[in-house]
mmCIF file of C-alpha atoms in Angstrom:
data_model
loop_
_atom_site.group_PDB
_atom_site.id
_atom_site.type_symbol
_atom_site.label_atom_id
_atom_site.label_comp_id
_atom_site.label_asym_id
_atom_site.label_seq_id
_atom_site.Cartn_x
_atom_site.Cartn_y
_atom_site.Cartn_z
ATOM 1 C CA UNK A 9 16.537 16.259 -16.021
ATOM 2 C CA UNK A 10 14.565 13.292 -16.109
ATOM 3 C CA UNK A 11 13.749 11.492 -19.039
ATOM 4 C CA UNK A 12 11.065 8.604 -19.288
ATOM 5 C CA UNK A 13 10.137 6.840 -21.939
ATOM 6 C CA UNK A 14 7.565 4.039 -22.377
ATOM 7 C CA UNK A 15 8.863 1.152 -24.773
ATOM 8 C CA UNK A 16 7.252 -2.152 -25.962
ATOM 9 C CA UNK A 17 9.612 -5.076 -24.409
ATOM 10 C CA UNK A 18 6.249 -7.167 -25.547
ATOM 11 C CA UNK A 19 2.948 -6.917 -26.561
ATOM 12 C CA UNK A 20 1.339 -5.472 -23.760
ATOM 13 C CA UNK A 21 3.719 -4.742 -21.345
ATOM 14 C CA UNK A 22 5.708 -1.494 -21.037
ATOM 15 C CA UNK A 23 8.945 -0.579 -19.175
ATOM 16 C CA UNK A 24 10.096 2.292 -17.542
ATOM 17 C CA UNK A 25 13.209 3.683 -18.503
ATOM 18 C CA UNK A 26 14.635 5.903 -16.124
ATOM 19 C CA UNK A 27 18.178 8.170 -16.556
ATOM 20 C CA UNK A 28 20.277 6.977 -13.731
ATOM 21 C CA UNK A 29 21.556 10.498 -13.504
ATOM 22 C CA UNK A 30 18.413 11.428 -11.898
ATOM 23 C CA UNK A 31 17.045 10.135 -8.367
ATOM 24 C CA UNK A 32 13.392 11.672 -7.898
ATOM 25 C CA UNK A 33 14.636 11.327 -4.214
ATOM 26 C CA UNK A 34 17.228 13.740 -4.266
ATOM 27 C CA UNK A 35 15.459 16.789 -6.210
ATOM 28 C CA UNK A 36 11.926 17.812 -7.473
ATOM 29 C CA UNK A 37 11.170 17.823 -10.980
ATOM 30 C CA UNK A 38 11.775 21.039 -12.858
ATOM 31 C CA UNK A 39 8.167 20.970 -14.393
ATOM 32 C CA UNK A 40 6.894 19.643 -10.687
ATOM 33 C CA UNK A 41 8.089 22.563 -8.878
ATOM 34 C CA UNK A 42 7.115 25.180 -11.634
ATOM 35 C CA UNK A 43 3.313 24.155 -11.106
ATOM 36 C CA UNK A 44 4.166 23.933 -7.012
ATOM 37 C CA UNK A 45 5.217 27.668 -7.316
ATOM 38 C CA UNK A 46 2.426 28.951 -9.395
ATOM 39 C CA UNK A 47 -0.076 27.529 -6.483
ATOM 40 C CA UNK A 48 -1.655 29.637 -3.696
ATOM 41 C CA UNK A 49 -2.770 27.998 -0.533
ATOM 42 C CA UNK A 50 -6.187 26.655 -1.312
ATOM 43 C CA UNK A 51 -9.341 28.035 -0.031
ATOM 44 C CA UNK A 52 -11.243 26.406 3.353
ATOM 45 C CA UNK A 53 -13.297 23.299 2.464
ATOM 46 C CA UNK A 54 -15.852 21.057 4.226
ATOM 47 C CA UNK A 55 -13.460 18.870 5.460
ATOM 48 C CA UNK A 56 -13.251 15.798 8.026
ATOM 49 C CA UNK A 57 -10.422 13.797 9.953
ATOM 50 C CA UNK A 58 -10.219 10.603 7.716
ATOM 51 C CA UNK A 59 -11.008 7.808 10.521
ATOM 52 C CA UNK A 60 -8.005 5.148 9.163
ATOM 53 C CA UNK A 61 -4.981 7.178 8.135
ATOM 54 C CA UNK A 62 -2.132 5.505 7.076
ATOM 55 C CA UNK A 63 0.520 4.805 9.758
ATOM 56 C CA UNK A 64 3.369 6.432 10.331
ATOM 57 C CA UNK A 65 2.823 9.771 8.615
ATOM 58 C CA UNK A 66 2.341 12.722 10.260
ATOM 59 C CA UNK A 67 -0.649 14.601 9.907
ATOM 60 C CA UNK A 68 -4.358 12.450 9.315
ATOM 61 C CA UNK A 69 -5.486 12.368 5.814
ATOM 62 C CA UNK A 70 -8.428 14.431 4.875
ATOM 63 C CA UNK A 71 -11.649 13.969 3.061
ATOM 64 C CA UNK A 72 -14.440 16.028 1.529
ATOM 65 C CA UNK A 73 -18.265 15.448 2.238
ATOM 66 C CA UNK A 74 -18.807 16.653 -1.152
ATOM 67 C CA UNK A 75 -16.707 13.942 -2.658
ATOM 68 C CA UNK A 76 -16.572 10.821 -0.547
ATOM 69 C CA UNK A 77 -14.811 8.770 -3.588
ATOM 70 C CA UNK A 78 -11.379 11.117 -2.932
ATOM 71 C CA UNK A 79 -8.926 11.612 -0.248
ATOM 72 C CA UNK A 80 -6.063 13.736 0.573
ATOM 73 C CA UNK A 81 -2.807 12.507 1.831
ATOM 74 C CA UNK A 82 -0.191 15.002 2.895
ATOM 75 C CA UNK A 83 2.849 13.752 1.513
ATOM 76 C CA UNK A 84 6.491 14.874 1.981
ATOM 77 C CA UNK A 85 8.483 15.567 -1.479
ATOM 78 C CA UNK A 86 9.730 12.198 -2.108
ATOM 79 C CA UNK A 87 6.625 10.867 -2.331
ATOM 80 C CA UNK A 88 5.175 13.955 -4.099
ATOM 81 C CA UNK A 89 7.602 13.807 -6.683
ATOM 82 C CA UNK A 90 6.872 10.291 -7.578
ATOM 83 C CA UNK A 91 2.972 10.464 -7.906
ATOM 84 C CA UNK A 92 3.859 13.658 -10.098
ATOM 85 C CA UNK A 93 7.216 12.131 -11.761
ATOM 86 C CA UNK A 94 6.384 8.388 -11.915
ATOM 87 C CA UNK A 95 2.709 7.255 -11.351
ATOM 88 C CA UNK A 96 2.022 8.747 -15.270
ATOM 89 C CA UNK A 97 4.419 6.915 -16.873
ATOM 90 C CA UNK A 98 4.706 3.503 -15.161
ATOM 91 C CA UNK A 99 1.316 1.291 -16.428
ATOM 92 C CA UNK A 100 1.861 -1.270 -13.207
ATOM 93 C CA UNK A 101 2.008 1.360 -10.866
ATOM 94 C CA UNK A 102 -1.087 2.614 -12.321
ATOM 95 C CA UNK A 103 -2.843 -0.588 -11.873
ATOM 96 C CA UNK A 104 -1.972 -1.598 -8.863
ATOM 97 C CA UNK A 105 -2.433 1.482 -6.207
ATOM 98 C CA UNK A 106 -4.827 4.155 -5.444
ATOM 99 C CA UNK A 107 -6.155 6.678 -8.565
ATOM 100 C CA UNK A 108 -4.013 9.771 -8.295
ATOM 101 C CA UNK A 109 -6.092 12.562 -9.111
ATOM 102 C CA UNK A 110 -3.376 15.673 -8.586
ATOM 103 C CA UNK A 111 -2.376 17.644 -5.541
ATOM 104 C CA UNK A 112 -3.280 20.812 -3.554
ATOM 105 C CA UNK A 113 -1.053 22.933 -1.674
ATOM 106 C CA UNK A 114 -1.563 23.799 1.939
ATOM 107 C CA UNK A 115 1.385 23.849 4.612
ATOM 108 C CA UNK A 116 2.678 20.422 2.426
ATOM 109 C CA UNK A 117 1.592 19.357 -0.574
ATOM 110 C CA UNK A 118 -1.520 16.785 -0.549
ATOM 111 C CA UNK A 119 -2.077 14.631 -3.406
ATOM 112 C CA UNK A 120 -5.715 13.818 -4.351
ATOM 113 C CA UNK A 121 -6.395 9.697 -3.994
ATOM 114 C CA UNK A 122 -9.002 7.410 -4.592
ATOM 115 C CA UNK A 123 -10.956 6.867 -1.540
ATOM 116 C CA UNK A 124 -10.342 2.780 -1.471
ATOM 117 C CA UNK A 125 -12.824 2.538 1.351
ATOM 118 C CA UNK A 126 -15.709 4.632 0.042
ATOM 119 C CA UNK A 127 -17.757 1.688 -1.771
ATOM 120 C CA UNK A 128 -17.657 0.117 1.376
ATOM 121 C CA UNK A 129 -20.914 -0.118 4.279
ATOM 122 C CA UNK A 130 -18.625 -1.349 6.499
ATOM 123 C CA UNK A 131 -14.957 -1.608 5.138
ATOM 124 C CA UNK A 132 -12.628 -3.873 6.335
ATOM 125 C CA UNK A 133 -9.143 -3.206 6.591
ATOM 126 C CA UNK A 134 -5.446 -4.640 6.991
ATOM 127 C CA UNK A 135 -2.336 -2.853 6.479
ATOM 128 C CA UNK A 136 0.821 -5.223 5.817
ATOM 129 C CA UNK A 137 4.472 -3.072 5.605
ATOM 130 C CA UNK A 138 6.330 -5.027 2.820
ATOM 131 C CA UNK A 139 9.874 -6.222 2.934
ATOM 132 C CA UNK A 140 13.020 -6.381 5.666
ATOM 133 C CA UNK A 141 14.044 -3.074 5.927
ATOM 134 C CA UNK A 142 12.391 0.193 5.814
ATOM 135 C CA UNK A 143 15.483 2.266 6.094
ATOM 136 C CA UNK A 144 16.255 4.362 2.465
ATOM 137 C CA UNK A 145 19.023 4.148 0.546
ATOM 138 C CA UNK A 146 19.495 7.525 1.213
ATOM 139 C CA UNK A 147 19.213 7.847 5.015
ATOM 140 C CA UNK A 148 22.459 8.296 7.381
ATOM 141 C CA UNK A 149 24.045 5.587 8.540
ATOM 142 C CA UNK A 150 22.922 5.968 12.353
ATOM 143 C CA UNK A 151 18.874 6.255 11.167
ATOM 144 C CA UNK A 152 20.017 3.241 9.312
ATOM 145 C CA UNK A 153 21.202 1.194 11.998
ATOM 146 C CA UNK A 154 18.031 2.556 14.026
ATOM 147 C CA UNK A 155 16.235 1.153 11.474
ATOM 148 C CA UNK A 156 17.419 -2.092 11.319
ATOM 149 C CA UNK A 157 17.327 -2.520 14.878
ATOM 150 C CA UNK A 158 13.761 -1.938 15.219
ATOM 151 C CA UNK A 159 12.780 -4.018 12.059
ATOM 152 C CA UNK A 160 14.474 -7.466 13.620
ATOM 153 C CA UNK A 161 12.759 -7.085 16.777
ATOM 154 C CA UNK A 162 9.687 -7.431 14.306
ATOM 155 C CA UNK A 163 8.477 -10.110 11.656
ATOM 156 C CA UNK A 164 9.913 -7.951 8.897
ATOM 157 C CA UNK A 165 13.277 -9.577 9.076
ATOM 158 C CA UNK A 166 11.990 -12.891 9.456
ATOM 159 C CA UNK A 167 9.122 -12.876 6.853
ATOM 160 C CA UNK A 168 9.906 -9.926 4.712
ATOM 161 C CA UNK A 169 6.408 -8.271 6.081
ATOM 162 C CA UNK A 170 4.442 -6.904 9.249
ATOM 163 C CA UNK A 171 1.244 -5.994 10.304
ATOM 164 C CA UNK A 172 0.608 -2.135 10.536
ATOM 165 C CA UNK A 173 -3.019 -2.430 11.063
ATOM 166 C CA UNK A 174 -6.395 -4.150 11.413
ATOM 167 C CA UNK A 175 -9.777 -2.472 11.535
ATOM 168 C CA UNK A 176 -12.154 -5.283 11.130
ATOM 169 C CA UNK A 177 -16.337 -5.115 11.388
ATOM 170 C CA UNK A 178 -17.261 -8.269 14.123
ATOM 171 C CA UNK A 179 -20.992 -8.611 12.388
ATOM 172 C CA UNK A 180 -21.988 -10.124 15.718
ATOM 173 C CA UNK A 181 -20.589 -7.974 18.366
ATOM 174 C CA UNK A 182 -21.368 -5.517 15.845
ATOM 175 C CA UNK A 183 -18.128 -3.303 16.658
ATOM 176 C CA UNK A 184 -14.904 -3.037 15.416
ATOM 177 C CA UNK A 185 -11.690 -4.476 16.531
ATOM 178 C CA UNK A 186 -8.731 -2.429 15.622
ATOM 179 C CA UNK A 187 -5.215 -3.224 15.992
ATOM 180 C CA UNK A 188 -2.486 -0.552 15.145
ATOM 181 C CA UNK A 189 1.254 -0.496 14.213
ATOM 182 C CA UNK A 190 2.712 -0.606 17.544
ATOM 183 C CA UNK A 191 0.794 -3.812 18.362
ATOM 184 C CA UNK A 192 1.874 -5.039 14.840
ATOM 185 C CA UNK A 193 5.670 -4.271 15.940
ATOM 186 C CA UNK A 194 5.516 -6.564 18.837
ATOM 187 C CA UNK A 195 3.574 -9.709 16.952
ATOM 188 C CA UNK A 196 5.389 -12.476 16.684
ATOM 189 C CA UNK A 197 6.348 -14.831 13.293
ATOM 190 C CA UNK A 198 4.194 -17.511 14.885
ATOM 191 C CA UNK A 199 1.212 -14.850 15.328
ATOM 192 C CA UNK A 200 1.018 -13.916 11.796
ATOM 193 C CA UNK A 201 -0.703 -16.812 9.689
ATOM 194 C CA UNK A 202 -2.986 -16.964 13.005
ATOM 195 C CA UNK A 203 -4.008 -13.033 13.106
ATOM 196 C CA UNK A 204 -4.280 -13.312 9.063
ATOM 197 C CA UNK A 205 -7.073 -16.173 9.393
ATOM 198 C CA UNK A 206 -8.684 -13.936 11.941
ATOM 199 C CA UNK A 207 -8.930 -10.934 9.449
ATOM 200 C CA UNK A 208 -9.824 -12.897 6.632
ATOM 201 C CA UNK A 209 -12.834 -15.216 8.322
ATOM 202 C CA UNK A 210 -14.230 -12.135 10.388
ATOM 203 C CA UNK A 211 -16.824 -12.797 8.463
ATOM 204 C CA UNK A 212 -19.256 -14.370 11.260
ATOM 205 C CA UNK A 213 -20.505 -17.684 10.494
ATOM 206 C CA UNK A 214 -21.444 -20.189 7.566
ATOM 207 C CA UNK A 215 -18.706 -17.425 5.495
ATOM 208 C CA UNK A 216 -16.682 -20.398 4.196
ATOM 209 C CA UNK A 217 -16.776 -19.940 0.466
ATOM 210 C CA UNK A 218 -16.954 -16.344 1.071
ATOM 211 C CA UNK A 219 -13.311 -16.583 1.901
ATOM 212 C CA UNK A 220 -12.011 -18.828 -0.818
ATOM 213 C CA UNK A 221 -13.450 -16.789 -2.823
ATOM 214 C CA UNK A 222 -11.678 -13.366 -1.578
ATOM 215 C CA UNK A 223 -8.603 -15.340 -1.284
ATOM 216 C CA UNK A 224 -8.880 -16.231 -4.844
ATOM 217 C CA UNK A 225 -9.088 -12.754 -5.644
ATOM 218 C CA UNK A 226 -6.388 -11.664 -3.396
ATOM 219 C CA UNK A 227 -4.051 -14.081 -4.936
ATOM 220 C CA UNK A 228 -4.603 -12.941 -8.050
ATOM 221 C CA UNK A 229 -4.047 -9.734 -7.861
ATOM 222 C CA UNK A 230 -0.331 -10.560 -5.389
ATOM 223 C CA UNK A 231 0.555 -12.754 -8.065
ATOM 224 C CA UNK A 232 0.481 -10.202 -11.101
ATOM 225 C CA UNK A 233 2.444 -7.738 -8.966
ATOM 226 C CA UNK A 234 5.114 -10.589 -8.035
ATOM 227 C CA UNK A 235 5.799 -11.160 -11.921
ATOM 228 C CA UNK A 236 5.945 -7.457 -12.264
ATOM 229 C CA UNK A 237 8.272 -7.544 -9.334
ATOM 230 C CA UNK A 238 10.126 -10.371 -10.065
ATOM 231 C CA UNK A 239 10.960 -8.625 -13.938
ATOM 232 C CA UNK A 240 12.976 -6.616 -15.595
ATOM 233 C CA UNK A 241 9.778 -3.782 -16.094
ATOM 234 C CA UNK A 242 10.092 -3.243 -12.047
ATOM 235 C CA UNK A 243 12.820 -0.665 -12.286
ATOM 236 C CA UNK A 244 12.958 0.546 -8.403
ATOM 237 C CA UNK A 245 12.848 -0.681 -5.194
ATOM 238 C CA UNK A 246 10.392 0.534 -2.135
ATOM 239 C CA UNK A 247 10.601 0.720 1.180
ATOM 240 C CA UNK A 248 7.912 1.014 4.052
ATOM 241 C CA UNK A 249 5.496 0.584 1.124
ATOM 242 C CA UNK A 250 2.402 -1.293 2.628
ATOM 243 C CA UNK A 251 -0.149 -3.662 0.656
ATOM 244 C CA UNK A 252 -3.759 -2.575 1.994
ATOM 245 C CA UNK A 253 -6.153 -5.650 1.767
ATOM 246 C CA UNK A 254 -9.823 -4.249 2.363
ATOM 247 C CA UNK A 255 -13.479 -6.320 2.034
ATOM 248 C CA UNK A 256 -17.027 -5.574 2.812
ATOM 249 C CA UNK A 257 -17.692 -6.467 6.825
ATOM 250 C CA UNK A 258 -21.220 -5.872 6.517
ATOM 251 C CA UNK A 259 -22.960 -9.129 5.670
ATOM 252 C CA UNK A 260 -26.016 -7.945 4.166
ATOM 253 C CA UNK A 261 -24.135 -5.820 1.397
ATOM 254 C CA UNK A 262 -22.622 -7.720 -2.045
ATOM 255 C CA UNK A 263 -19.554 -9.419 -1.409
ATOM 256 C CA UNK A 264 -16.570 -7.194 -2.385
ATOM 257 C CA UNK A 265 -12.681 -6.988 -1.762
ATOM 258 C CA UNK A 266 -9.999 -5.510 -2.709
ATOM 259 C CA UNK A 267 -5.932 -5.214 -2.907
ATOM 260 C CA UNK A 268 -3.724 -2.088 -2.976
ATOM 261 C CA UNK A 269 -0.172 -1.142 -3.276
ATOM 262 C CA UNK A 270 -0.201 2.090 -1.124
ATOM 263 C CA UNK A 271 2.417 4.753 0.252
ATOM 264 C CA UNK A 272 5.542 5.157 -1.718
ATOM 265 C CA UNK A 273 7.534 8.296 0.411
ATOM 266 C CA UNK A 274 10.618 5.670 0.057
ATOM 267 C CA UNK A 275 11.244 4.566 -3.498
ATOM 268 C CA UNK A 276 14.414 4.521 -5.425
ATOM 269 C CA UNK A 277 15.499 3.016 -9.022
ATOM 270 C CA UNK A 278 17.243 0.122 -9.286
ATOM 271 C CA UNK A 279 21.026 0.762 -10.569
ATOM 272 C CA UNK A 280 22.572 -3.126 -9.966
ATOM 273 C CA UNK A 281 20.229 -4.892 -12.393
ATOM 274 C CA UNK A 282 18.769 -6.566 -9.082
ATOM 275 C CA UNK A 283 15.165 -6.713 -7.924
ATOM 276 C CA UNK A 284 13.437 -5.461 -4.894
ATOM 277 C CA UNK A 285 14.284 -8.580 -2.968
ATOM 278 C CA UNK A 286 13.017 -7.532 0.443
ATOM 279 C CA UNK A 287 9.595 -6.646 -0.765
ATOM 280 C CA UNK A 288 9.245 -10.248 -2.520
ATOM 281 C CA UNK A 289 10.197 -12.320 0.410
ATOM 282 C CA UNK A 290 7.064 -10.836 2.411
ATOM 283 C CA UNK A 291 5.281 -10.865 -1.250
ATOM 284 C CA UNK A 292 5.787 -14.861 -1.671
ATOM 285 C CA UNK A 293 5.953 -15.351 2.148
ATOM 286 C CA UNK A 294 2.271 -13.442 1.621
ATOM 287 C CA UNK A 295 1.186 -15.475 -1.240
ATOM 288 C CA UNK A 296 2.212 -18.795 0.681
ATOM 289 C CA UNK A 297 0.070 -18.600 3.715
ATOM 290 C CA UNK A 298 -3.222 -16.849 1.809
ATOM 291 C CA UNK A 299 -2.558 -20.579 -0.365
ATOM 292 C CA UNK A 300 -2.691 -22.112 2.888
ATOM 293 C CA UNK A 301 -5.334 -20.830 4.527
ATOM 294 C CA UNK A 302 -7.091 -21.018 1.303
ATOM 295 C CA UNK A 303 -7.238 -24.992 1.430
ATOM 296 C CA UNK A 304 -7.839 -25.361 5.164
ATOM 297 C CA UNK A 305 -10.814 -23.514 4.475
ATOM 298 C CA UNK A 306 -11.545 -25.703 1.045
ATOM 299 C CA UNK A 307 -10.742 -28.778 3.404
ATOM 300 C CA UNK A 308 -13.864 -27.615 6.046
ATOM 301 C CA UNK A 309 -16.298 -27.274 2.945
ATOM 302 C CA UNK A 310 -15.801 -30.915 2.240
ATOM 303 C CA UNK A 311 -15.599 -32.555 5.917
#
């Protein structure tokens, strides 16, 4: 059985202590699949295709007219098992993705999120797969190999991170452009501090200290989770996790952005004292070029 506990290492900070007997990848919580089996199906709702589902799962996330702040995700058991097993007890977590609000049972189970998007007129949205691998620890060695195969013909190897999505307001064309995983796949490492400026200043014009200041706020947020990464509280490792960058594309609205740690159906603990250090190469490689672009854009201000 799993047992968690939250302990003080220091004043406010917690860790997560997990019994290395247990691998929420491998089998459902006892107390998890007791509530699972107690559901019925749940009834018909008012419900509409979610326009920017996150790639690579099958099935399109779903959302409510009734409640435009909430989405649901269908979600295999790995990842059902850690919003149920995991998300309560691990503060950082907590902090730095989507609300979980519970789960409903229809063919799969479909956990209840925050809807990141709905404070948004017209959201803006970027989708960067952390780290070099996205093969599990607990995949066969010939989905493995297929794995790592496909992630060095992409910038994951090389930078520890890949696009997997832009949907970006043009506030003069007044359209979107939208960009999805396989065009991130074939994007070169030269191409990615290029197609990151073009996300962050699609803005339209004079939008300058607009985006040192989202950078700023972007950077602070990457930096928190690279000390919580880079420390003994991180206690497991994730793979084809994404970060999900989104800010308001609609220029008469107030100024708003945001930065989310989002879709965890690959995450296992750490057993070799080590850190997850595929997901902090992209993470610093991440931090480095938002730095840059952040003082070529300070450097235009004062020409």
């Amino acid at each position: 059985m799993l047992q968690l506990e939250i302990s003080n290492t220091h004043q406010n900070s917690h860790s997560l202590n997990l019994n290395h007997s247990f691998d929420w990848n491998e089998r459902p919580n006892k107390k998890v699949v007791q509530n699972v089996e107690k559901l019925q199906e749940i009834p018909k709702v008012n419900e509409e295709i979610f326009e920017f589902a996150t790639e690579g799962e099958k099935g399109m996330m779903l959302k409510n007219k009734n409640d435009p702040s909430r989405i649901l995700k269908p979600v295999r058991a790995n990842e059902f098992n850690f919003y149920e097993t995991v998300y309560p007890e691990c503060p950082q977590i907590q902090q730095f993705a989507p609300k979980y609000f519970g789960f409903k049972m229809k063919e799969r189970p479909m956990v209840k999120l925050e809807d990141l998007t709905s404070i948004y007129k017209r959201a803006n949205i970027m989708d960067i797969k952390m780290g070099v691998s996205t093969a599990g620890e607990k995949e066969t060695d010939e989905k493995k190999e297929y794995r790592r195969r496909k992630d060095g013909a992409t910038t994951s190897v090389s930078l520890g991170m890949r696009f997997c999505g832009i949907w970006a307001f043009e506030p003069e064309k007044r359209e979107y452009l939208i960009k999805d995983k396989v065009w991130g796949k074939k994007l070169k490492k030269d191409d990615f501090y290029s197609w990151l400026d073009l996300f962050i200043s699609n803005q339209g014009k004079n939008s300058i200290q607009k985006r040192v200041t989202m950078i700023e706020k972007y950077l602070e947020v990457l930096n928190r989770i690279n000390n919580w990464l880079d420390s003994p509280q991180a206690q497991f490792r994730m793979y084809s996790s994404s970060l999900l960058f989104l800010y308001e594309g609609d220029s008469t609205e107030d100024p708003k952005c945001d930065v989310r740690m989002i879709d965890f159906s690959h995450v296992y603990p750490i057993r070799d004292g080590g850190r997850d250090e595929g997901y902090l190469k992209g993470l610093r490689n991440l931090i480095q070029f938002l730095e840059d672009l952040k003082g070529m854009y300070s450097m235009s201000m004062d020409s």
